[in-house]
Short mmCIF file of C-alpha atoms in Angstrom, two decimals:
data_model
loop_
_atom_site.label_atom_id
_atom_site.label_comp_id
_atom_site.label_asym_id
_atom_site.label_seq_id
_atom_site.Cartn_x
_atom_site.Cartn_y
_atom_site.Cartn_z
CA MET A 1 0.00 0.00 0.00
CA ALA A 2 1.43 3.44 -0.94
CA ASP A 3 1.36 6.67 1.17
CA LYS A 4 -0.26 9.92 0.09
CA ASP A 5 3.00 11.24 -1.35
CA GLY A 6 3.30 8.11 -3.55
CA LYS A 7 6.09 6.45 -1.62
CA LYS A 8 5.79 2.82 -0.56
CA ARG A 9 6.02 2.13 3.12
CA LYS A 10 7.66 -0.88 4.72
CA ARG A 11 5.67 -3.78 6.11
CA HIS A 12 5.40 -3.82 9.88
CA SER A 13 7.70 -6.37 11.43
CA ASN A 14 6.35 -9.03 13.77
CA GLY A 15 9.47 -8.89 15.87
CA LEU A 16 11.10 -11.95 14.29
CA GLU A 17 14.00 -11.67 11.92
CA THR A 18 14.21 -14.10 9.03
CA PRO A 19 17.75 -15.29 8.41
CA ASN A 20 19.14 -14.80 4.93
CA LYS A 21 21.01 -18.15 4.81
CA LYS A 22 19.41 -21.61 4.86
CA ALA A 23 20.22 -24.01 7.67
CA ALA A 24 22.50 -26.93 6.80
CA VAL A 25 20.88 -30.36 6.76
CA GLY A 26 22.76 -33.30 8.29
CA GLY A 27 25.92 -33.58 10.34
CA ALA A 28 29.49 -32.80 9.68
CA SER A 29 29.74 -35.07 6.66
CA ALA A 30 26.72 -33.43 5.07
CA SER A 31 28.16 -29.98 5.57
CA LYS A 32 31.17 -31.11 3.59
CA GLY A 33 28.85 -32.28 0.71
CA LYS A 34 30.39 -35.79 0.38
CA ILE A 35 27.95 -38.52 -0.78
CA THR A 36 29.09 -42.13 -1.13
CA VAL A 37 27.58 -43.81 -4.22
CA SER A 38 27.49 -47.60 -4.46
CA TYR A 39 26.22 -49.88 -7.24
CA SER A 40 24.52 -53.11 -6.12
CA ASP A 41 24.22 -55.92 -8.64
CA ASP A 42 24.41 -59.11 -6.55
CA ALA A 43 23.81 -62.11 -8.82
CA ALA A 44 21.95 -64.04 -6.09
CA LEU A 45 19.36 -61.33 -5.35
CA LEU A 46 16.14 -60.58 -7.20
CA ARG A 47 15.81 -57.18 -8.87
CA PRO A 48 13.00 -54.73 -8.03
CA VAL A 49 10.26 -53.98 -10.53
CA LEU A 50 9.07 -50.53 -11.61
CA VAL A 51 5.48 -50.60 -12.88
CA SER A 52 4.02 -47.73 -14.86
CA THR A 53 0.24 -47.42 -14.84
CA PRO A 54 -0.68 -44.91 -17.56
CA GLY A 55 -4.41 -44.18 -17.35
CA LEU A 56 -4.96 -46.83 -14.64
CA THR A 57 -5.21 -46.91 -10.89
CA ALA A 58 -2.96 -49.66 -9.59
CA PRO A 59 -5.15 -52.21 -7.78
CA SER A 60 -4.30 -53.61 -4.34
CA ILE A 61 -4.22 -57.25 -5.45
CA PRO A 62 -1.41 -59.83 -5.53
CA PHE A 63 0.38 -60.56 -8.80
CA GLU A 64 1.97 -63.79 -10.03
CA PRO A 65 5.52 -63.26 -11.40
CA TYR A 66 6.84 -65.02 -14.51
CA ALA A 67 10.34 -64.85 -16.01
CA LYS A 68 11.80 -66.06 -19.30
CA ALA A 69 15.49 -66.11 -20.20
CA LEU A 70 16.45 -64.29 -23.40
CA SER A 71 18.95 -67.04 -24.25
CA SER A 72 19.65 -70.59 -23.14
CA LYS A 73 22.88 -69.64 -21.34
CA HIS A 74 20.88 -67.61 -18.82
CA ALA A 75 18.28 -70.33 -18.18
CA GLY A 76 17.99 -71.33 -14.53
CA LYS A 77 19.72 -68.16 -13.28
CA THR A 78 18.28 -65.32 -11.21
CA PRO A 79 16.19 -63.02 -13.47
CA LYS A 80 18.11 -59.79 -14.25
CA PRO A 81 17.33 -56.83 -16.50
CA GLY A 82 18.95 -57.48 -19.86
CA THR A 83 18.99 -61.27 -19.47
CA HIS A 84 15.35 -62.06 -18.68
CA HIS A 85 11.87 -60.90 -19.60
CA VAL A 86 9.65 -60.43 -16.55
CA LEU A 87 5.85 -60.43 -16.58
CA LEU A 88 3.29 -59.92 -13.79
CA HIS A 89 -0.25 -61.23 -14.06
CA SER A 90 -3.26 -61.24 -11.74
CA SER A 91 -6.77 -62.65 -12.02
CA LYS A 92 -7.75 -61.80 -8.45
CA HIS A 93 -10.05 -58.97 -9.53
CA PRO A 94 -13.65 -60.18 -9.97
CA ARG A 95 -14.09 -58.67 -13.46
CA VAL A 96 -10.70 -57.54 -14.82
CA ASP A 97 -7.40 -59.28 -15.58
CA TYR A 98 -4.23 -57.24 -15.05
CA THR A 99 -0.96 -57.86 -16.91
CA ALA A 100 2.29 -55.95 -16.52
CA SER A 101 4.73 -56.60 -19.38
CA PRO A 102 7.84 -54.90 -20.80
CA ALA A 103 7.20 -52.08 -23.24
CA VAL A 104 8.65 -52.25 -26.77
CA SER A 105 10.07 -48.75 -26.40
CA ASP A 106 12.12 -49.84 -23.35
CA GLN A 107 14.20 -52.46 -25.13
CA HIS A 108 17.18 -50.07 -25.42
CA LEU A 109 16.70 -48.37 -22.05
CA SER A 110 17.96 -49.27 -18.60
CA HIS A 111 16.11 -48.43 -15.40
CA TYR A 112 17.51 -48.10 -11.91
CA ILE A 113 16.29 -47.47 -8.37
CA ALA A 114 18.40 -45.19 -6.12
CA LEU A 115 18.07 -45.24 -2.32
CA PHE A 116 19.58 -42.39 -0.33
CA ASP A 117 20.28 -42.68 3.39
CA PRO A 118 20.65 -39.14 4.87
CA ALA A 119 22.07 -40.50 8.12
CA THR A 120 25.13 -41.98 6.41
CA ASN A 121 25.10 -39.96 3.16
CA LYS A 122 25.12 -43.16 1.12
CA LEU A 123 23.37 -43.56 -2.23
CA GLN A 124 22.73 -47.13 -3.39
CA ILE A 125 21.82 -47.74 -7.05
CA THR A 126 20.20 -51.02 -8.16
CA PRO A 127 19.07 -52.14 -11.66
CA ALA A 128 15.32 -52.63 -11.96
CA HIS A 129 12.83 -54.13 -14.38
CA HIS A 130 10.39 -51.69 -15.98
CA LEU A 131 6.88 -52.91 -16.83
CA ARG A 132 3.70 -51.26 -18.01
CA LEU A 133 0.38 -52.31 -16.54
CA ARG A 134 -2.62 -53.02 -18.75
CA SER A 135 -6.10 -54.32 -17.94
CA VAL A 136 -8.44 -56.55 -19.93
CA PRO A 137 -12.10 -57.22 -19.02
CA ARG A 138 -12.64 -60.87 -18.29
CA LYS A 139 -14.99 -62.70 -20.63
CA THR A 140 -18.08 -64.17 -19.00
CA ALA A 141 -19.81 -67.32 -20.15
CA PRO A 142 -22.90 -66.61 -22.28
CA ILE A 143 -26.26 -67.52 -20.86
CA ASP A 144 -27.54 -70.73 -22.36
CA GLU A 145 -31.27 -70.33 -22.81
CA ASP A 146 -31.66 -73.93 -24.02
CA HIS A 147 -29.90 -75.45 -21.01
CA GLU A 148 -33.01 -77.20 -19.69
CA THR A 149 -33.82 -78.60 -23.15
CA LYS A 150 -30.26 -79.91 -23.59
CA GLN A 151 -30.30 -81.36 -20.08
CA ARG A 152 -33.52 -83.24 -20.79
CA ALA A 153 -31.99 -84.56 -24.01
CA THR A 154 -28.92 -85.69 -22.08
CA TYR A 155 -31.05 -87.53 -19.54
CA ALA A 156 -32.91 -89.26 -22.37
CA ALA A 157 -29.62 -90.31 -23.97
CA GLN A 158 -28.38 -91.64 -20.64
CA ARG A 159 -31.55 -93.69 -20.16
CA GLU A 160 -31.16 -95.07 -23.68
CA ASP A 161 -27.52 -96.05 -22.97
CA LEU A 162 -28.61 -97.79 -19.77
CA GLY A 163 -31.28 -99.64 -21.68
CA LYS A 164 -28.75 -100.83 -24.25
CA ALA A 165 -26.36 -102.04 -21.57
CA PHE A 166 -28.66 -103.52 -18.91
CA GLY A 167 -32.11 -103.71 -20.47
CA THR A 168 -33.94 -106.88 -21.39
CA LYS A 169 -33.67 -108.32 -24.87
CA LYS A 170 -37.08 -106.92 -25.74
CA ALA A 171 -36.07 -103.42 -24.60
CA GLN A 172 -32.77 -103.57 -26.48
CA LYS A 173 -34.54 -104.70 -29.64
CA PHE A 174 -36.99 -101.82 -29.33
CA ILE A 175 -34.18 -99.26 -28.92
CA ALA A 176 -32.30 -100.70 -31.89
CA SER A 177 -35.40 -100.64 -34.11
CA ARG A 178 -36.16 -97.05 -33.11
CA THR A 179 -32.61 -96.04 -34.03
CA ASP A 180 -32.84 -97.82 -37.41
CA ASN A 181 -36.14 -96.14 -38.20
CA ALA A 182 -34.76 -92.73 -37.29
CA ILE A 183 -31.83 -93.22 -39.66
CA VAL A 184 -33.40 -95.03 -42.61
CA LYS A 185 -36.42 -92.82 -43.16
CA ASP A 186 -36.00 -89.19 -44.06
CA ALA A 187 -38.54 -86.40 -43.56
CA LYS A 188 -40.36 -87.26 -46.84
CA GLY A 189 -40.32 -91.02 -46.23
CA LYS A 190 -38.32 -91.80 -49.36
CA GLY A 191 -35.49 -93.54 -47.53
CA GLN A 192 -32.79 -91.12 -48.66
CA HIS A 193 -29.92 -90.43 -46.29
CA SER A 194 -28.97 -86.91 -45.31
CA ASP A 195 -25.40 -85.84 -44.55
CA VAL A 196 -26.02 -86.20 -40.83
CA GLN A 197 -27.47 -89.68 -41.26
CA ASP A 198 -24.51 -90.73 -43.41
CA ALA A 199 -22.12 -89.52 -40.71
CA ILE A 200 -24.01 -91.54 -38.10
CA LEU A 201 -23.90 -94.67 -40.25
CA GLU A 202 -20.19 -94.20 -40.86
CA SER A 203 -19.50 -93.82 -37.13
CA MET A 204 -21.48 -96.99 -36.45
CA ALA A 205 -19.39 -98.83 -39.04
CA ASN A 206 -16.19 -97.57 -37.47
CA ALA A 207 -17.38 -98.70 -34.05
CA SER A 208 -17.87 -102.24 -35.34
CA THR A 209 -14.26 -102.52 -36.57
CA PRO A 210 -11.80 -104.54 -34.47
CA ALA A 211 -10.09 -102.75 -31.59
CA THR A 212 -6.59 -101.37 -32.09
CA PRO A 213 -3.63 -102.91 -30.25
CA GLN A 214 -3.50 -99.88 -27.93
CA LYS A 215 -7.15 -100.34 -26.98
CA GLN A 216 -6.66 -104.07 -26.52
CA SER A 217 -3.70 -103.36 -24.21
CA THR A 218 -5.80 -100.90 -22.20
CA ASP A 219 -8.63 -103.43 -21.90
CA ALA A 220 -6.16 -106.07 -20.70
CA GLU A 221 -4.81 -103.72 -18.05
CA ASP A 222 -8.33 -102.86 -16.87
CA LEU A 223 -9.19 -106.56 -16.67
CA LEU A 224 -6.07 -107.36 -14.64
CA ALA A 225 -6.72 -104.38 -12.34
CA SER A 226 -10.04 -105.95 -11.33
CA LYS A 227 -8.44 -109.29 -10.46
CA PRO A 228 -7.23 -110.14 -6.93
CA ILE A 229 -3.55 -110.11 -7.88
CA PRO A 230 -0.64 -107.65 -7.55
CA ARG A 231 -0.66 -105.14 -10.40
CA PRO A 232 1.72 -106.48 -13.09
CA ASN A 233 3.81 -104.26 -15.33
CA LEU A 234 2.77 -105.38 -18.81
CA SER A 235 5.39 -103.21 -20.50
CA ALA A 236 8.26 -104.83 -18.60
CA GLU A 237 11.23 -105.92 -20.69
CA THR A 238 12.70 -108.21 -18.01
CA VAL A 239 11.08 -110.66 -15.61
CA GLU A 240 12.36 -108.68 -12.61
CA ASP A 241 10.28 -105.65 -13.67
CA VAL A 242 6.94 -107.50 -13.85
CA TYR A 243 6.43 -107.61 -10.07
CA PRO A 244 9.00 -105.26 -8.51
CA PHE A 245 9.49 -105.05 -4.76
CA HIS A 246 7.38 -101.92 -4.27
CA SER A 247 4.39 -103.53 -6.02
CA LEU A 248 4.43 -106.46 -3.59
CA ILE A 249 5.15 -104.59 -0.34
CA PRO A 250 4.02 -100.98 0.23
CA ALA A 251 6.75 -98.53 1.19
CA SER A 252 5.00 -97.82 4.51
CA ASP A 253 5.17 -101.54 5.39
CA ALA A 254 8.74 -102.00 4.13
CA ARG A 255 9.95 -99.39 6.61
CA LEU A 256 8.45 -101.42 9.47
CA ILE A 257 10.06 -104.77 8.53
CA PRO A 258 13.13 -105.45 10.73
CA VAL A 259 15.91 -107.56 9.19
CA LYS A 260 18.92 -106.96 11.42
CA ASP A 261 18.13 -109.74 13.91
CA TRP A 262 17.46 -112.31 11.17
CA GLN A 263 20.61 -111.30 9.32
CA THR A 264 22.72 -111.59 12.47
CA ALA A 265 21.20 -114.95 13.38
CA ALA A 266 21.79 -116.32 9.87
CA ARG A 267 25.43 -115.20 9.77
CA ASP A 268 26.09 -116.54 13.27
CA GLU A 269 24.24 -119.77 12.35
CA GLU A 270 21.84 -119.33 15.25
CA ALA A 271 18.46 -121.05 15.28
CA VAL A 272 15.34 -118.94 14.60
CA LEU A 273 11.97 -120.33 15.64
CA LEU A 274 9.68 -120.37 12.60
CA SER A 275 6.33 -122.07 12.09
CA HIS A 276 6.43 -122.51 8.30
CA ARG A 277 8.67 -124.50 5.99
CA PHE A 278 9.07 -121.94 3.18
CA PRO A 279 10.81 -119.21 5.27
CA ALA A 280 12.62 -121.77 7.44
CA PHE A 281 14.42 -123.37 4.48
CA ARG A 282 15.45 -120.00 2.97
CA LEU A 283 16.40 -117.88 5.99
CA THR A 284 20.05 -119.00 6.21
CA PRO A 285 21.11 -118.62 2.54
CA ILE A 286 19.28 -115.30 2.11
CA GLY A 287 20.32 -113.92 5.51
CA GLN A 288 23.99 -114.67 4.83
CA GLY A 289 23.82 -112.76 1.55
CA HIS A 290 23.63 -109.01 0.95
CA ASP A 291 20.18 -108.69 -0.64
CA VAL A 292 18.26 -106.79 2.06
CA LEU A 293 15.11 -106.44 -0.06
CA LYS A 294 14.89 -110.19 -0.53
CA LEU A 295 15.29 -110.69 3.23
CA GLN A 296 12.50 -108.15 3.85
CA ALA A 297 10.30 -110.01 1.36
CA LEU A 298 10.98 -113.32 3.16
CA ARG A 299 10.04 -111.83 6.53
CA TYR A 300 6.89 -110.22 5.11
CA LEU A 301 5.91 -113.56 3.55
CA ALA A 302 6.39 -115.26 6.94
CA LEU A 303 4.02 -112.70 8.46
CA LEU A 304 1.39 -113.34 5.76
CA LEU A 305 1.57 -117.07 6.41
CA ALA A 306 1.19 -116.53 10.16
CA PHE A 307 -1.70 -114.12 9.53
CA HIS A 308 -3.38 -116.73 7.31
CA ASP A 309 -3.09 -119.39 10.03
CA ALA A 310 -4.68 -117.01 12.57
CA LEU A 311 -7.83 -116.55 10.45
CA THR A 312 -10.98 -118.39 11.45
CA GLY A 313 -13.69 -119.92 9.30
CA GLY A 314 -16.13 -117.32 8.08
CA GLY A 315 -18.63 -119.33 6.13
CA ARG A 316 -18.60 -120.17 2.45
CA ASN A 317 -15.43 -119.09 0.62
CA GLY A 318 -14.30 -116.66 3.29
CA LYS A 319 -12.51 -116.22 6.60
CA LYS A 320 -12.71 -113.89 9.58
CA VAL A 321 -9.99 -111.91 11.32
CA PRO A 322 -10.00 -112.45 15.09
CA LYS A 323 -9.90 -109.56 17.52
CA LYS A 324 -6.65 -107.77 18.11
CA ASP A 325 -5.68 -109.50 21.35
CA VAL A 326 -6.72 -112.89 19.97
CA LEU A 327 -4.78 -112.25 16.75
CA LEU A 328 -1.59 -111.44 18.66
CA LYS A 329 -2.08 -114.53 20.81
CA LYS A 330 -2.59 -116.77 17.77
CA LEU A 331 0.67 -115.60 16.25
CA GLY A 332 2.31 -117.62 19.01
CA PRO A 333 5.93 -117.34 20.11
CA VAL A 334 6.96 -115.54 16.92
CA LYS A 335 4.82 -112.44 17.48
CA GLU A 336 7.82 -110.48 18.76
CA ILE A 337 9.58 -110.63 15.39
CA TRP A 338 7.02 -108.26 13.75
CA PRO A 339 6.06 -104.78 14.99
CA GLU A 340 2.45 -104.47 16.06
CA ALA A 341 1.95 -101.62 13.56
CA LEU A 342 3.00 -103.94 10.73
CA ILE A 343 0.47 -106.59 11.80
CA GLU A 344 -2.26 -103.95 11.84
CA SER A 345 -1.23 -102.74 8.39
CA VAL A 346 -1.51 -106.27 6.98
CA ARG A 347 -5.01 -106.59 8.44
CA LEU A 348 -6.11 -103.29 6.89
CA ARG A 349 -4.54 -104.19 3.55
CA PHE A 350 -6.07 -107.60 2.96
CA ALA A 351 -9.33 -107.59 4.96
CA SER A 352 -12.47 -106.19 3.35
CA PRO A 353 -13.22 -102.52 4.16
CA ALA A 354 -16.94 -103.23 3.80
CA SER A 355 -16.77 -105.47 6.89
CA GLY A 356 -14.72 -103.02 8.91
CA HIS A 357 -11.55 -105.01 8.07
CA THR A 358 -12.79 -107.98 10.08
CA GLU A 359 -13.49 -110.45 7.24
CA LEU A 360 -11.78 -111.81 4.14
CA PRO A 361 -14.40 -112.79 1.54
CA LYS A 362 -13.41 -114.89 -1.45
CA TRP A 363 -11.90 -112.01 -3.49
CA HIS A 364 -9.81 -110.71 -0.57
CA LEU A 365 -8.70 -114.21 0.44
CA GLU A 366 -7.53 -114.92 -3.12
CA ASN A 367 -5.73 -111.58 -3.08
CA LEU A 368 -3.80 -112.79 -0.02
CA TYR A 369 -2.92 -116.09 -1.74
CA THR A 370 -1.69 -114.45 -4.96
CA HIS A 371 0.50 -112.03 -3.00
CA VAL A 372 2.03 -114.97 -1.14
CA CYS A 373 2.73 -116.70 -4.47
CA ALA A 374 4.22 -113.54 -6.01
CA LEU A 375 6.49 -113.06 -2.99
CA SER A 376 7.69 -116.67 -3.26
CA LEU A 377 8.61 -116.06 -6.92
CA TYR A 378 10.46 -112.88 -5.97
CA ILE A 379 12.41 -114.66 -3.23
CA ASP A 380 13.33 -117.68 -5.41
CA ASP A 381 14.41 -115.60 -8.44
CA TRP A 382 11.14 -116.18 -10.38
CA ARG A 383 11.35 -119.99 -10.28
CA THR A 384 10.02 -121.64 -7.14
CA ASN A 385 9.22 -125.14 -5.98
CA THR A 386 5.65 -124.94 -4.68
CA THR A 387 5.98 -127.89 -2.30
CA HIS A 388 6.84 -125.93 0.85
CA LEU A 389 4.23 -123.27 0.10
CA ARG A 390 1.58 -125.94 -0.54
CA GLU A 391 2.31 -127.53 2.84
CA ASP A 392 2.28 -124.15 4.64
CA LEU A 393 -1.09 -123.14 3.12
CA LYS A 394 -2.51 -126.69 3.42
CA MET A 395 -3.62 -126.55 -0.19
CA GLU A 396 -3.74 -128.97 -3.12
CA ASN A 397 -1.35 -128.63 -6.05
CA LYS A 398 -4.20 -127.92 -8.47
CA GLN A 399 -5.58 -124.99 -6.48
CA LEU A 400 -2.16 -123.47 -5.79
CA SER A 401 -1.20 -123.80 -9.46
CA LEU A 402 -4.26 -121.71 -10.38
CA TYR A 403 -3.01 -118.82 -8.23
CA PHE A 404 0.41 -118.93 -9.89
CA ALA A 405 -1.28 -119.05 -13.30
CA GLU A 406 -3.25 -115.89 -12.43
CA LEU A 407 0.12 -114.15 -12.00
CA GLY A 408 1.15 -115.11 -15.54
CA ALA A 409 3.47 -117.92 -14.41
CA LYS A 410 3.65 -121.40 -15.90
CA VAL A 411 3.42 -124.36 -13.52
CA GLY A 412 4.72 -127.79 -14.42
CA ALA A 413 6.80 -130.72 -13.31
CA PRO A 414 10.51 -130.18 -12.59
CA THR A 415 12.86 -130.59 -15.51
CA GLU A 416 15.54 -133.25 -15.48
CA ARG A 417 18.16 -130.64 -14.69
CA GLU A 418 16.12 -129.29 -11.80
CA ARG A 419 15.59 -132.85 -10.51
CA GLU A 420 19.33 -133.48 -10.53
CA GLU A 421 20.12 -130.15 -8.84
CA GLY A 422 17.57 -130.84 -6.12
CA ARG A 423 18.65 -134.47 -5.79
CA TRP A 424 15.09 -135.73 -6.00
CA SER A 425 14.04 -139.16 -7.07
CA LYS A 426 11.70 -139.56 -10.01
CA ALA A 427 8.87 -140.40 -7.62
CA GLN A 428 9.51 -137.24 -5.61
CA ALA A 429 9.76 -135.09 -8.72
CA GLY A 430 6.48 -136.53 -9.99
CA ALA A 431 4.66 -135.12 -6.95
CA MET A 432 6.31 -131.70 -7.20
CA ARG A 433 5.33 -128.60 -9.18
CA VAL A 434 7.62 -125.74 -10.19
CA ALA A 435 6.23 -122.29 -11.00
CA ARG A 436 8.22 -120.22 -13.51
CA LEU A 437 7.64 -116.61 -14.53
CA LYS A 438 8.78 -115.94 -18.09
CA LEU A 439 8.21 -113.35 -20.78
CA PRO A 440 5.91 -112.96 -22.56
CA LEU A 441 3.33 -113.36 -19.81
CA GLU A 442 0.37 -115.64 -20.40
CA PHE A 443 -2.69 -115.02 -18.26
CA PRO A 444 -5.69 -117.36 -18.10
CA LYS A 445 -8.45 -116.47 -20.51
CA ALA A 446 -11.74 -115.30 -19.04
CA ARG A 447 -14.19 -118.16 -18.77
CA VAL A 448 -17.57 -117.62 -20.37
CA GLY A 449 -20.53 -119.10 -18.58
CA ARG A 450 -22.77 -121.63 -20.30
CA ARG A 451 -25.66 -120.00 -22.13
CA ARG A 452 -29.02 -120.92 -20.70
#
């Protein structure tokens, strides 16, 4: 504001004087103006990411990172600017997908992040990836107005398939005739085939052609999977790969099988009390060797035989598992050689779940027998004399031979060479059977019942 004479007057002071110089920031080092600059490019650390969001508001959602090496020599290394492409993607938003990718204009540019610590006057520079964020609305599935109509048609097709598979002969004949009428007659009744009808007829002709070898192999595997036998490896190139150790004994059970005491007793030629002939005649030669898996298989087989002897009669073609305390008592003086957890695992593995693991119906009992036979083949190098096993299971040669045949093994009389190696007389060899597993495997053909 000017006075009457035109001169400007000074502003009234509030009593405080404003200094002309600015106050120095920092300590003594800052007053000297010395800043330490360091460049951090540690190969083991991840690089930060700078994301530009032109025209967008960055959402508060997590992103999934992806990295791709620019050349094969950088593959497997920590992603770095110049050696890797980095991309961020997120589908956490209910309606929009977000993607942050490198810009084409940044291919000849380098980006850095600088961190300054005023307390120490240190400036740290680190290379960074630069990405640009874009958003794309997520596509929603269109509303199907004919959903109920299609669903009803699907139900009708399902009922027709059930009728073809399980219906009576009269119902199947009716379905077949209705299909023929729908194909043969056109809309005008002249019997001409449309393109759709020709395609249907062609597909029916293709369905009647013989199955390919791949399909036949799949059908064979499905058939064997339903049988009470260990799962064989049909693509095995050697006999040892048909029934490997892990297919006969689960890994959880193998960890519970102790072998140290049997191995020590066999090497010291100490007596081990056993109730069955098969493990008793093989403990010393196997225990003195170095094949631990074969010794585990022998001990597991001894447990299965003892478990079989403890079963009680359960009616026609089945047996029952006694109660826990009775089962341990029936195992007799050899119950200490198996952990209690292993005995419980055997019960849960072979008893029927439908009965609460208290019964072994025919299928489950045969599953126990075939596992015993497969273990005997594994222990005897895929050629075993069934005499000891037949006496342990109290079974006839004919029935035991059927279980070996279900495994793909061939059962027959000992050869002359085998008779001489075993030092058996001709009368003894005539009563013996030897099971041999050879490639290619030959499984029994499915028996077809007599048509009534």
